[in-house]
Short mmCIF file of C-alpha atoms in Angstrom, two decimals:
data_model
loop_
_atom_site.label_atom_id
_atom_site.label_comp_id
_atom_site.label_asym_id
_atom_site.label_seq_id
_atom_site.Cartn_x
_atom_site.Cartn_y
_atom_site.Cartn_z
CA GLN G 183 -9.27 10.65 6.35
CA ARG G 184 -6.19 12.47 5.11
CA VAL G 185 -2.74 13.24 6.48
CA PHE G 186 -2.44 17.01 6.96
CA GLY G 187 -5.91 17.16 5.42
CA VAL G 188 -4.43 16.43 1.97
CA ILE G 189 -2.67 13.05 1.56
CA PRO G 190 -5.11 10.08 1.35
CA ASN G 191 -4.92 7.66 4.27
CA PHE G 192 -7.89 5.54 3.24
CA TYR G 193 -6.45 2.11 4.04
CA MET G 194 -6.17 2.88 7.77
CA VAL G 195 -8.75 1.74 10.32
CA TYR G 196 -8.77 3.38 13.74
CA ASP G 197 -11.68 1.31 15.02
CA TRP G 198 -10.35 -2.10 16.06
CA ASN G 199 -13.85 -3.59 15.81
CA ALA G 200 -14.69 -2.17 12.39
CA PRO G 201 -16.90 -4.54 10.37
CA ALA G 202 -15.54 -6.49 7.41
CA MET G 203 -15.84 -4.91 3.98
CA SER G 204 -17.96 -6.35 1.20
CA SER G 205 -16.31 -7.11 -2.15
CA LYS G 206 -18.03 -4.05 -3.60
CA GLN G 207 -16.59 -1.85 -0.84
CA LYS G 208 -13.09 -3.19 -1.52
CA TYR G 209 -13.35 -2.19 -5.17
CA HIS G 210 -14.82 1.17 -4.22
CA LEU G 211 -11.94 1.80 -1.79
CA PHE G 212 -9.42 0.90 -4.51
CA ALA G 213 -11.04 3.33 -6.97
CA ARG G 214 -11.23 6.11 -4.38
CA ALA G 215 -7.59 5.72 -3.35
CA SER G 216 -6.20 5.15 -6.84
CA PHE G 217 -7.73 8.11 -8.61
CA ASP G 218 -7.36 10.73 -5.91
CA PRO G 219 -5.66 13.85 -7.35
CA VAL G 220 -2.80 13.54 -4.84
CA ILE G 221 -1.84 10.18 -6.39
CA PHE G 222 -1.24 11.82 -9.77
CA VAL G 223 0.96 14.47 -8.16
CA GLY G 224 2.90 11.83 -6.20
CA THR G 225 3.47 9.76 -9.33
CA GLY G 226 4.75 12.90 -11.05
CA ILE G 227 7.29 13.43 -8.28
CA VAL G 228 8.46 9.79 -8.50
CA ALA G 229 8.82 10.08 -12.27
CA GLY G 230 10.78 13.31 -11.81
CA ILE G 231 13.20 11.63 -9.39
CA GLN G 232 13.61 8.71 -11.80
CA GLN G 233 14.28 11.19 -14.60
CA ALA G 234 16.91 13.03 -12.54
CA GLU G 235 18.63 9.75 -11.61
CA ASN G 236 18.24 8.43 -15.19
CA THR G 237 16.43 5.32 -13.96
CA PHE G 238 15.53 3.19 -17.00
CA PRO G 239 18.06 4.97 -19.27
CA THR G 240 16.53 3.45 -22.41
CA TYR G 241 13.54 5.76 -21.85
CA GLY G 242 15.80 8.72 -22.60
CA GLN G 243 15.34 12.24 -21.30
CA GLY G 244 13.00 15.11 -22.13
CA MET G 245 9.22 14.98 -21.99
CA GLN G 246 9.07 11.64 -23.81
CA GLY G 247 11.32 9.97 -21.23
CA TYR G 248 9.41 11.59 -18.39
CA GLY G 249 6.11 10.42 -19.87
CA LYS G 250 7.33 6.83 -20.09
CA ARG G 251 8.55 6.89 -16.50
CA TYR G 252 5.29 8.43 -15.33
CA GLY G 253 3.22 5.87 -17.22
CA THR G 254 5.12 2.81 -16.02
CA SER G 255 5.20 4.02 -12.41
CA PHE G 256 1.49 4.80 -12.39
CA ALA G 257 0.56 1.53 -14.13
CA THR G 258 2.64 -0.67 -11.84
CA ASN G 259 1.30 0.96 -8.66
CA GLU G 260 -2.30 0.82 -9.82
CA ILE G 261 -2.03 -2.82 -10.94
CA ALA G 262 -0.57 -3.71 -7.53
CA ASN G 263 -3.34 -1.76 -5.79
CA LEU G 264 -6.07 -3.30 -7.94
CA PHE G 265 -5.00 -6.89 -7.34
CA GLY G 266 -3.62 -6.44 -3.80
CA GLY G 267 -6.39 -4.14 -2.59
CA ALA G 268 -9.49 -5.41 -4.39
CA VAL G 269 -9.28 -8.50 -6.62
CA TYR G 270 -7.41 -10.83 -4.28
CA PRO G 271 -8.99 -9.49 -1.05
CA ALA G 272 -12.42 -10.18 -2.57
CA LEU G 273 -11.30 -13.63 -3.74
CA PHE G 274 -9.58 -14.67 -0.48
CA HIS G 275 -11.99 -12.78 1.82
CA GLN G 276 -9.22 -10.66 3.31
CA ASP G 277 -9.29 -7.08 4.54
CA PRO G 278 -6.80 -4.85 2.67
CA ARG G 279 -6.70 -2.25 5.46
CA TYR G 280 -4.24 -1.79 8.33
CA PHE G 281 -5.92 -1.93 11.74
CA TYR G 282 -4.32 0.55 14.11
CA LYS G 283 -3.38 -1.06 17.43
CA GLY G 284 -2.69 2.13 19.36
CA SER G 285 -2.36 0.51 22.79
CA GLY G 286 0.04 -1.74 24.65
CA THR G 287 3.78 -1.37 25.03
CA VAL G 288 5.90 0.31 22.39
CA LYS G 289 7.56 -3.06 21.71
CA SER G 290 4.25 -4.88 21.22
CA ARG G 291 3.01 -2.18 18.84
CA LEU G 292 6.29 -2.24 16.92
CA TRP G 293 6.12 -5.99 16.43
CA TYR G 294 2.47 -5.76 15.48
CA ALA G 295 3.27 -3.19 12.78
CA ILE G 296 6.07 -5.39 11.40
CA TYR G 297 4.19 -8.68 11.28
CA GLU G 298 1.15 -6.96 9.79
CA SER G 299 3.28 -6.48 6.65
CA VAL G 300 2.88 -10.22 5.98
CA LEU G 301 -0.36 -10.95 7.87
CA CYS G 302 -3.81 -9.47 7.55
CA ARG G 303 -7.28 -9.73 9.00
CA SER G 304 -9.66 -12.05 7.18
CA ASP G 305 -13.29 -11.12 6.70
CA ASN G 306 -14.18 -13.42 9.62
CA GLY G 307 -11.84 -11.44 11.89
CA LYS G 308 -9.00 -13.98 12.12
CA GLN G 309 -5.35 -13.29 11.32
CA GLN G 310 -3.87 -15.08 8.32
CA PHE G 311 -1.06 -14.82 5.80
CA ASN G 312 -1.61 -11.84 3.50
CA TYR G 313 -2.07 -13.74 0.24
CA SER G 314 -3.69 -10.67 -1.26
CA GLY G 315 -0.76 -8.32 -0.75
CA PHE G 316 1.88 -10.89 -1.70
CA LEU G 317 0.09 -12.04 -4.85
CA GLY G 318 -0.84 -8.45 -5.73
CA SER G 319 2.85 -7.50 -5.80
CA LEU G 320 3.78 -10.60 -7.78
CA THR G 321 0.99 -9.98 -10.28
CA ALA G 322 2.02 -6.35 -10.76
CA GLY G 323 5.64 -7.43 -11.25
CA ALA G 324 4.69 -10.12 -13.75
CA ILE G 325 2.56 -7.71 -15.78
CA ALA G 326 5.26 -5.02 -15.56
CA ASN G 327 7.63 -7.46 -17.27
CA SER G 328 5.64 -6.84 -20.44
CA TYR G 329 6.33 -3.09 -20.56
CA TYR G 330 9.52 -2.35 -18.61
CA PRO G 331 12.84 -2.22 -20.51
CA ALA G 332 14.39 -5.67 -21.13
CA ARG G 333 17.21 -5.14 -18.62
CA ASP G 334 14.65 -4.38 -15.88
CA ARG G 335 12.59 -7.53 -16.33
CA GLY G 336 12.80 -11.05 -14.98
CA ILE G 337 11.57 -13.37 -12.27
CA SER G 338 14.34 -12.42 -9.83
CA LEU G 339 13.50 -8.71 -10.17
CA THR G 340 9.80 -9.48 -9.66
CA PHE G 341 10.50 -11.39 -6.43
CA PHE G 342 13.00 -8.78 -5.25
CA GLY G 343 10.41 -6.06 -5.85
CA THR G 344 7.85 -8.06 -3.86
CA LEU G 345 10.22 -8.46 -0.90
CA GLU G 346 11.13 -4.79 -1.12
CA GLY G 347 7.42 -3.99 -1.03
CA ILE G 348 7.02 -5.98 2.19
CA GLY G 349 9.80 -3.89 3.73
CA TYR G 350 8.13 -0.65 2.65
CA THR G 351 4.82 -1.88 4.04
CA ALA G 352 6.43 -2.68 7.42
CA PHE G 353 7.99 0.80 7.53
CA GLY G 354 4.67 2.38 6.56
CA ASN G 355 2.87 0.42 9.27
CA ILE G 356 5.36 1.61 11.88
CA MET G 357 4.83 5.19 10.78
CA GLU G 358 1.05 4.71 10.93
CA GLU G 359 1.27 3.18 14.39
CA PHE G 360 3.49 5.85 15.97
CA VAL G 361 3.42 9.04 13.89
CA VAL G 362 0.76 9.47 11.22
CA LYS G 363 -2.37 9.34 13.37
CA ARG G 364 -1.71 12.67 15.03
CA PHE G 365 -1.58 14.35 11.60
CA THR G 366 -4.60 12.55 10.14
CA THR G 367 -8.01 14.19 9.95
CA HIS G 368 -11.06 12.20 11.10
CA SER G 369 -8.87 9.63 12.87
CA LYS G 370 -11.15 8.67 15.75
CA ASP G 371 -10.40 5.40 17.48
CA LYS G 372 -11.39 3.48 20.59
CA ALA G 373 -7.82 2.85 21.75
CA PRO G 374 -5.86 6.13 21.76
CA ALA G 375 -2.17 5.94 21.01
CA LEU G 376 0.29 5.94 23.89
CA GLN G 377 1.56 9.40 24.71
#
């Protein structure tokens, strides 16, 4: 399923009763989402914005600076996706997908989207703290400390990045709950969104 038929929206589930994924399926989903051509284009746009704003000035400008920004952005995102979307979900038996609520009051759906940024569904169907997502972000930040410029490293930056990621996830969930479904192909569900 893709937004506007182009942008991958693979971590969305529109069937509330969808079965749990096997470990193999979690790794397959990671690979499918991570190496989709749109991801490479998106990373290029991010690197271009960083270049224009001179983020990580020690990388310099020109193609060499752009290449470094592209490489670090791609690596950090893919490491986070690997650990947060496959390794830890397989280890902790958690589902890395967002389950669309699509029914109830606007307030209940809003709160659901927000708390799902720190909670997730376990493979047995129960809600629990999202160890996978939290540890995935921390792991990516810790590994990134080995290749980011010295001034952009450190424990505080790693934790700040993790908290920032939770905020982005909450915003993304809200968009999924109220906006994205209507633009997503193959988005059949058993609880249509409120009109």
